[in-house]
Amino acid sequence: MSMGLLTELSSFTELCARLPAAGRHVVAAYDAETVTVYQAYRPAIAEFAVAHGVFGGEFSFSRMSWIKPGFLWMMYRSGWATKEGQERVLAVRLTRAGFDRILSEAVESSFHSETYGTRENWERRLRESDVRLQWDPDHDPHGRPLERRAIQLGLRGETLACYGRDWVRGIEDVTPFVHAQHELLLRDGVDALRLPVERPYPFGDPEVAERLRLTRANG
């Protein structure tokens, strides 16, 4: 089975030891130039993306599309690639410059006065931004919620077009890997899993980190 983008793997125990147990963190697999995010689609969309290296075909650029940097969050959301319309899980490698732009433009889907001041300001920012941000409970391999929050980002408009066509550096259908790991989980438990190595994503701009309400490393 080809590993492709998922070449660096670790056990679930090692992953837990590496990651913060609580708080809001952007957790992802990344290197000096790229970040890997996940999406789940029906077969037609996935097959076009893998064949062409960009999104198109039945993929809609007129709707909001959500990306998830966390592998286990994607497994929870897609039911390990078993839910209808999410049968194919894609690992999408995009430029860090593109990912940083997405984060810099993100506006939370819910109002927080410490970030936006007034509800009117938040509503204006929502209208003007192409990026939605949601903090949801991260989940363990069995789908149980954790104290740590996971980020998902909804893209639309020009930002979605750039993501789907310009910032992509690789798209791989990792569904066989997902199914294999799910079988191991059901048969042998979490200790048998081999999961993508993820780390808290570094932020060069403290203003962006504050606007996203990230938890500081020192707690």
mmCIF file of C-alpha atoms in Angstrom:
data_model
loop_
_atom_site.group_PDB
_atom_site.id
_atom_site.type_symbol
_atom_site.label_atom_id
_atom_site.label_comp_id
_atom_site.label_asym_id
_atom_site.label_seq_id
_atom_site.Cartn_x
_atom_site.Cartn_y
_atom_site.Cartn_z
ATOM 1 C CA MET A 1 0.000 0.000 0.000
ATOM 2 C CA SER A 2 1.461 3.343 -1.055
ATOM 3 C CA MET A 3 1.992 5.733 1.833
ATOM 4 C CA GLY A 4 2.679 8.823 -0.257
ATOM 5 C CA LEU A 5 2.050 11.901 1.880
ATOM 6 C CA LEU A 6 1.731 9.847 5.055
ATOM 7 C CA THR A 7 5.349 8.760 5.258
ATOM 8 C CA GLU A 8 6.088 9.826 8.843
ATOM 9 C CA LEU A 9 3.977 7.804 11.276
ATOM 10 C CA SER A 10 3.865 7.248 15.016
ATOM 11 C CA SER A 11 1.861 5.287 17.554
ATOM 12 C CA PHE A 12 -1.141 6.868 19.226
ATOM 13 C CA THR A 13 0.752 6.839 22.538
ATOM 14 C CA GLU A 14 3.652 8.736 20.972
ATOM 15 C CA LEU A 15 1.238 11.190 19.384
ATOM 16 C CA CYS A 16 -0.472 11.880 22.733
ATOM 17 C CA ALA A 17 2.895 12.471 24.397
ATOM 18 C CA ARG A 18 3.849 14.962 21.693
ATOM 19 C CA LEU A 19 0.647 17.024 21.749
ATOM 20 C CA PRO A 20 -0.896 19.323 24.378
ATOM 21 C CA ALA A 21 -3.629 17.594 26.378
ATOM 22 C CA ALA A 22 -5.939 20.621 26.434
ATOM 23 C CA GLY A 23 -6.433 24.056 24.944
ATOM 24 C CA ARG A 24 -6.836 25.438 21.434
ATOM 25 C CA HIS A 25 -3.991 24.404 19.141
ATOM 26 C CA VAL A 26 -3.482 24.147 15.386
ATOM 27 C CA VAL A 27 -2.134 20.594 15.185
ATOM 28 C CA ALA A 28 -0.867 19.413 11.812
ATOM 29 C CA ALA A 29 1.723 17.435 9.867
ATOM 30 C CA TYR A 30 4.033 19.950 8.211
ATOM 31 C CA ASP A 31 7.559 20.527 6.938
ATOM 32 C CA ALA A 32 9.519 23.612 5.952
ATOM 33 C CA GLU A 33 7.368 24.319 2.895
ATOM 34 C CA THR A 34 4.018 22.507 3.159
ATOM 35 C CA VAL A 35 1.152 21.548 5.487
ATOM 36 C CA THR A 36 -1.101 18.518 5.097
ATOM 37 C CA VAL A 37 -4.849 18.911 5.595
ATOM 38 C CA TYR A 38 -7.674 16.427 5.100
ATOM 39 C CA GLN A 39 -11.004 16.400 3.321
ATOM 40 C CA ALA A 40 -13.526 13.624 2.679
ATOM 41 C CA TYR A 41 -15.643 13.415 -0.464
ATOM 42 C CA ARG A 42 -17.677 11.123 -2.634
ATOM 43 C CA PRO A 43 -15.631 9.100 -5.162
ATOM 44 C CA ALA A 44 -16.164 11.337 -8.214
ATOM 45 C CA ILE A 45 -14.687 14.411 -6.527
ATOM 46 C CA ALA A 46 -11.789 12.467 -5.034
ATOM 47 C CA GLU A 47 -10.912 10.729 -8.305
ATOM 48 C CA PHE A 48 -10.794 14.006 -10.252
ATOM 49 C CA ALA A 49 -8.603 15.660 -7.605
ATOM 50 C CA VAL A 50 -6.123 12.789 -7.513
ATOM 51 C CA ALA A 51 -5.976 12.488 -11.310
ATOM 52 C CA HIS A 52 -5.448 16.208 -11.951
ATOM 53 C CA GLY A 53 -3.612 17.341 -8.828
ATOM 54 C CA VAL A 54 -6.152 20.128 -8.285
ATOM 55 C CA PHE A 55 -9.836 20.307 -7.444
ATOM 56 C CA GLY A 56 -12.442 20.490 -10.194
ATOM 57 C CA GLY A 57 -15.043 18.395 -11.946
ATOM 58 C CA GLU A 58 -17.987 17.939 -9.558
ATOM 59 C CA PHE A 59 -16.203 19.922 -6.824
ATOM 60 C CA SER A 60 -18.158 23.116 -6.134
ATOM 61 C CA PHE A 61 -16.205 26.358 -5.889
ATOM 62 C CA SER A 62 -19.440 28.217 -5.098
ATOM 63 C CA ARG A 63 -19.956 26.518 -1.721
ATOM 64 C CA MET A 64 -17.926 26.594 1.474
ATOM 65 C CA SER A 65 -15.449 23.721 1.739
ATOM 66 C CA TRP A 66 -13.977 22.660 5.105
ATOM 67 C CA ILE A 67 -10.398 21.533 5.661
ATOM 68 C CA LYS A 68 -9.074 19.794 8.763
ATOM 69 C CA PRO A 69 -5.357 19.625 9.655
ATOM 70 C CA GLY A 70 -5.961 16.948 12.297
ATOM 71 C CA PHE A 71 -6.054 13.352 11.028
ATOM 72 C CA LEU A 72 -8.092 11.960 13.930
ATOM 73 C CA TRP A 73 -10.588 14.818 13.706
ATOM 74 C CA MET A 74 -11.130 13.828 10.069
ATOM 75 C CA MET A 75 -11.549 10.198 11.119
ATOM 76 C CA TYR A 76 -14.190 11.204 13.644
ATOM 77 C CA ARG A 77 -16.016 13.428 11.156
ATOM 78 C CA SER A 78 -16.009 10.840 8.339
ATOM 79 C CA GLY A 79 -16.459 7.766 10.521
ATOM 80 C CA TRP A 80 -13.134 6.448 9.220
ATOM 81 C CA ALA A 81 -14.372 6.968 5.640
ATOM 82 C CA THR A 82 -17.685 5.153 6.168
ATOM 83 C CA LYS A 83 -20.211 8.014 6.094
ATOM 84 C CA GLU A 84 -22.205 8.681 2.946
ATOM 85 C CA GLY A 85 -20.535 11.310 0.783
ATOM 86 C CA GLN A 86 -17.301 10.977 2.781
ATOM 87 C CA GLU A 87 -16.189 7.573 1.540
ATOM 88 C CA ARG A 88 -12.881 8.853 0.169
ATOM 89 C CA VAL A 89 -10.404 10.680 2.398
ATOM 90 C CA LEU A 90 -7.909 12.972 0.696
ATOM 91 C CA ALA A 91 -4.617 14.168 2.140
ATOM 92 C CA VAL A 92 -3.940 17.565 0.580
ATOM 93 C CA ARG A 93 -0.480 19.087 0.835
ATOM 94 C CA LEU A 94 -0.576 22.856 0.427
ATOM 95 C CA THR A 95 2.001 25.591 0.746
ATOM 96 C CA ARG A 96 2.644 26.985 4.187
ATOM 97 C CA ALA A 97 2.268 30.459 2.694
ATOM 98 C CA GLY A 98 -1.238 29.542 1.584
ATOM 99 C CA PHE A 99 -2.083 27.954 4.929
ATOM 100 C CA ASP A 100 -0.770 31.013 6.761
ATOM 101 C CA ARG A 101 -2.964 33.237 4.610
ATOM 102 C CA ILE A 102 -5.990 31.079 5.424
ATOM 103 C CA LEU A 103 -5.274 31.394 9.149
ATOM 104 C CA SER A 104 -4.705 35.143 8.900
ATOM 105 C CA GLU A 105 -8.110 35.623 7.260
ATOM 106 C CA ALA A 106 -10.065 33.292 9.554
ATOM 107 C CA VAL A 107 -13.067 34.607 11.457
ATOM 108 C CA GLU A 108 -14.745 32.458 14.081
ATOM 109 C CA SER A 109 -18.249 31.190 13.382
ATOM 110 C CA SER A 110 -19.351 32.272 16.868
ATOM 111 C CA PHE A 111 -19.002 35.662 18.538
ATOM 112 C CA HIS A 112 -16.309 36.280 21.174
ATOM 113 C CA SER A 113 -16.135 39.775 22.581
ATOM 114 C CA GLU A 114 -12.463 39.478 23.592
ATOM 115 C CA THR A 115 -11.560 39.055 19.924
ATOM 116 C CA TYR A 116 -14.108 41.162 18.039
ATOM 117 C CA GLY A 117 -15.233 43.705 20.599
ATOM 118 C CA THR A 118 -18.796 44.160 19.399
ATOM 119 C CA ARG A 119 -21.211 41.819 17.692
ATOM 120 C CA GLU A 120 -21.515 44.323 14.861
ATOM 121 C CA ASN A 121 -17.769 44.210 14.235
ATOM 122 C CA TRP A 122 -17.807 40.408 14.237
ATOM 123 C CA GLU A 123 -20.727 40.310 11.791
ATOM 124 C CA ARG A 124 -18.910 42.725 9.486
ATOM 125 C CA ARG A 125 -15.769 40.592 9.623
ATOM 126 C CA LEU A 126 -17.837 37.508 8.810
ATOM 127 C CA ARG A 127 -19.255 39.161 5.707
ATOM 128 C CA GLU A 128 -15.855 40.338 4.512
ATOM 129 C CA SER A 129 -13.851 37.148 5.123
ATOM 130 C CA ASP A 130 -13.622 34.060 2.929
ATOM 131 C CA VAL A 131 -12.540 31.888 5.878
ATOM 132 C CA ARG A 132 -14.608 30.491 8.765
ATOM 133 C CA LEU A 133 -12.967 29.069 11.856
ATOM 134 C CA GLN A 134 -14.447 26.558 14.278
ATOM 135 C CA TRP A 135 -12.878 25.102 17.409
ATOM 136 C CA ASP A 136 -14.325 21.672 18.130
ATOM 137 C CA PRO A 137 -13.346 18.986 20.635
ATOM 138 C CA ASP A 138 -10.594 16.814 19.232
ATOM 139 C CA HIS A 139 -11.316 13.081 19.425
ATOM 140 C CA ASP A 140 -9.446 9.901 20.202
ATOM 141 C CA PRO A 141 -9.448 6.973 17.726
ATOM 142 C CA HIS A 142 -12.689 5.625 19.199
ATOM 143 C CA GLY A 143 -14.425 8.976 18.661
ATOM 144 C CA ARG A 144 -14.417 10.055 22.295
ATOM 145 C CA PRO A 145 -13.978 13.823 22.804
ATOM 146 C CA LEU A 146 -10.734 15.147 24.271
ATOM 147 C CA GLU A 147 -10.079 18.295 26.266
ATOM 148 C CA ARG A 148 -7.895 19.634 23.451
ATOM 149 C CA ARG A 149 -9.696 21.616 20.770
ATOM 150 C CA ALA A 150 -9.168 20.912 17.068
ATOM 151 C CA ILE A 151 -9.431 23.514 14.325
ATOM 152 C CA GLN A 152 -11.429 23.260 11.138
ATOM 153 C CA LEU A 153 -11.451 25.956 8.489
ATOM 154 C CA GLY A 154 -14.213 26.707 6.010
ATOM 155 C CA LEU A 155 -13.101 28.261 2.713
ATOM 156 C CA ARG A 156 -15.101 30.079 0.075
ATOM 157 C CA GLY A 157 -14.684 32.571 -2.748
ATOM 158 C CA GLU A 158 -11.209 33.619 -3.851
ATOM 159 C CA THR A 159 -9.541 31.792 -0.954
ATOM 160 C CA LEU A 160 -11.190 28.502 -1.905
ATOM 161 C CA ALA A 161 -10.139 29.000 -5.526
ATOM 162 C CA CYS A 162 -6.531 29.604 -4.472
ATOM 163 C CA TYR A 163 -6.601 26.591 -2.174
ATOM 164 C CA GLY A 164 -8.078 24.263 -4.752
ATOM 165 C CA ARG A 165 -5.952 25.325 -7.709
ATOM 166 C CA ASP A 166 -2.898 27.409 -6.755
ATOM 167 C CA TRP A 167 -1.638 26.366 -3.323
ATOM 168 C CA VAL A 168 -1.891 22.593 -3.786
ATOM 169 C CA ARG A 169 1.403 20.713 -3.940
ATOM 170 C CA GLY A 170 -0.011 17.198 -3.791
ATOM 171 C CA ILE A 171 -3.309 15.325 -3.380
ATOM 172 C CA GLU A 172 -3.477 11.681 -2.367
ATOM 173 C CA ASP A 173 -6.411 9.368 -1.760
ATOM 174 C CA VAL A 174 -5.465 7.837 1.618
ATOM 175 C CA THR A 175 -8.674 5.814 1.995
ATOM 176 C CA PRO A 176 -6.868 2.426 1.865
ATOM 177 C CA PHE A 177 -4.628 3.595 4.713
ATOM 178 C CA VAL A 178 -7.676 4.833 6.647
ATOM 179 C CA HIS A 179 -9.496 1.516 6.240
ATOM 180 C CA ALA A 180 -6.407 -0.460 7.244
ATOM 181 C CA GLN A 181 -5.944 1.580 10.406
ATOM 182 C CA HIS A 182 -9.623 1.306 11.275
ATOM 183 C CA GLU A 183 -9.424 -2.470 10.982
ATOM 184 C CA LEU A 184 -6.403 -2.490 13.284
ATOM 185 C CA LEU A 185 -8.249 -0.305 15.770
ATOM 186 C CA LEU A 186 -11.264 -2.600 15.862
ATOM 187 C CA ARG A 187 -9.193 -5.778 16.034
ATOM 188 C CA ASP A 188 -6.203 -4.861 18.175
ATOM 189 C CA GLY A 189 -6.983 -1.514 19.830
ATOM 190 C CA VAL A 190 -5.297 1.880 19.804
ATOM 191 C CA ASP A 191 -1.814 0.507 20.496
ATOM 192 C CA ALA A 192 -1.767 -1.045 17.012
ATOM 193 C CA LEU A 193 -2.414 2.220 15.182
ATOM 194 C CA ARG A 194 0.191 4.053 13.123
ATOM 195 C CA LEU A 195 -0.855 7.665 12.723
ATOM 196 C CA PRO A 196 0.575 10.702 10.919
ATOM 197 C CA VAL A 197 3.097 12.613 13.024
ATOM 198 C CA GLU A 198 1.488 15.929 13.973
ATOM 199 C CA ARG A 199 2.818 18.865 15.959
ATOM 200 C CA PRO A 200 1.513 22.249 17.068
ATOM 201 C CA TYR A 201 1.874 24.561 14.099
ATOM 202 C CA PRO A 202 4.243 27.511 14.644
ATOM 203 C CA PHE A 203 2.931 31.048 14.316
ATOM 204 C CA GLY A 204 5.222 33.833 13.201
ATOM 205 C CA ASP A 205 2.571 36.510 13.709
ATOM 206 C CA PRO A 206 1.471 36.894 17.353
ATOM 207 C CA GLU A 207 -1.499 39.027 16.293
ATOM 208 C CA VAL A 208 -2.898 36.139 14.241
ATOM 209 C CA ALA A 209 -2.342 33.717 17.125
ATOM 210 C CA GLU A 210 -4.180 36.065 19.479
ATOM 211 C CA ARG A 211 -7.053 36.568 17.040
ATOM 212 C CA LEU A 212 -7.467 32.794 16.710
ATOM 213 C CA ARG A 213 -7.519 32.557 20.538
ATOM 214 C CA LEU A 214 -4.705 30.012 20.529
ATOM 215 C CA THR A 215 -3.617 28.630 23.865
ATOM 216 C CA ARG A 216 -0.104 29.759 24.693
ATOM 217 C CA ALA A 217 2.565 27.087 24.950
ATOM 218 C CA ASN A 218 3.178 27.907 28.598
ATOM 219 C CA GLY A 219 -0.507 27.428 29.363
#
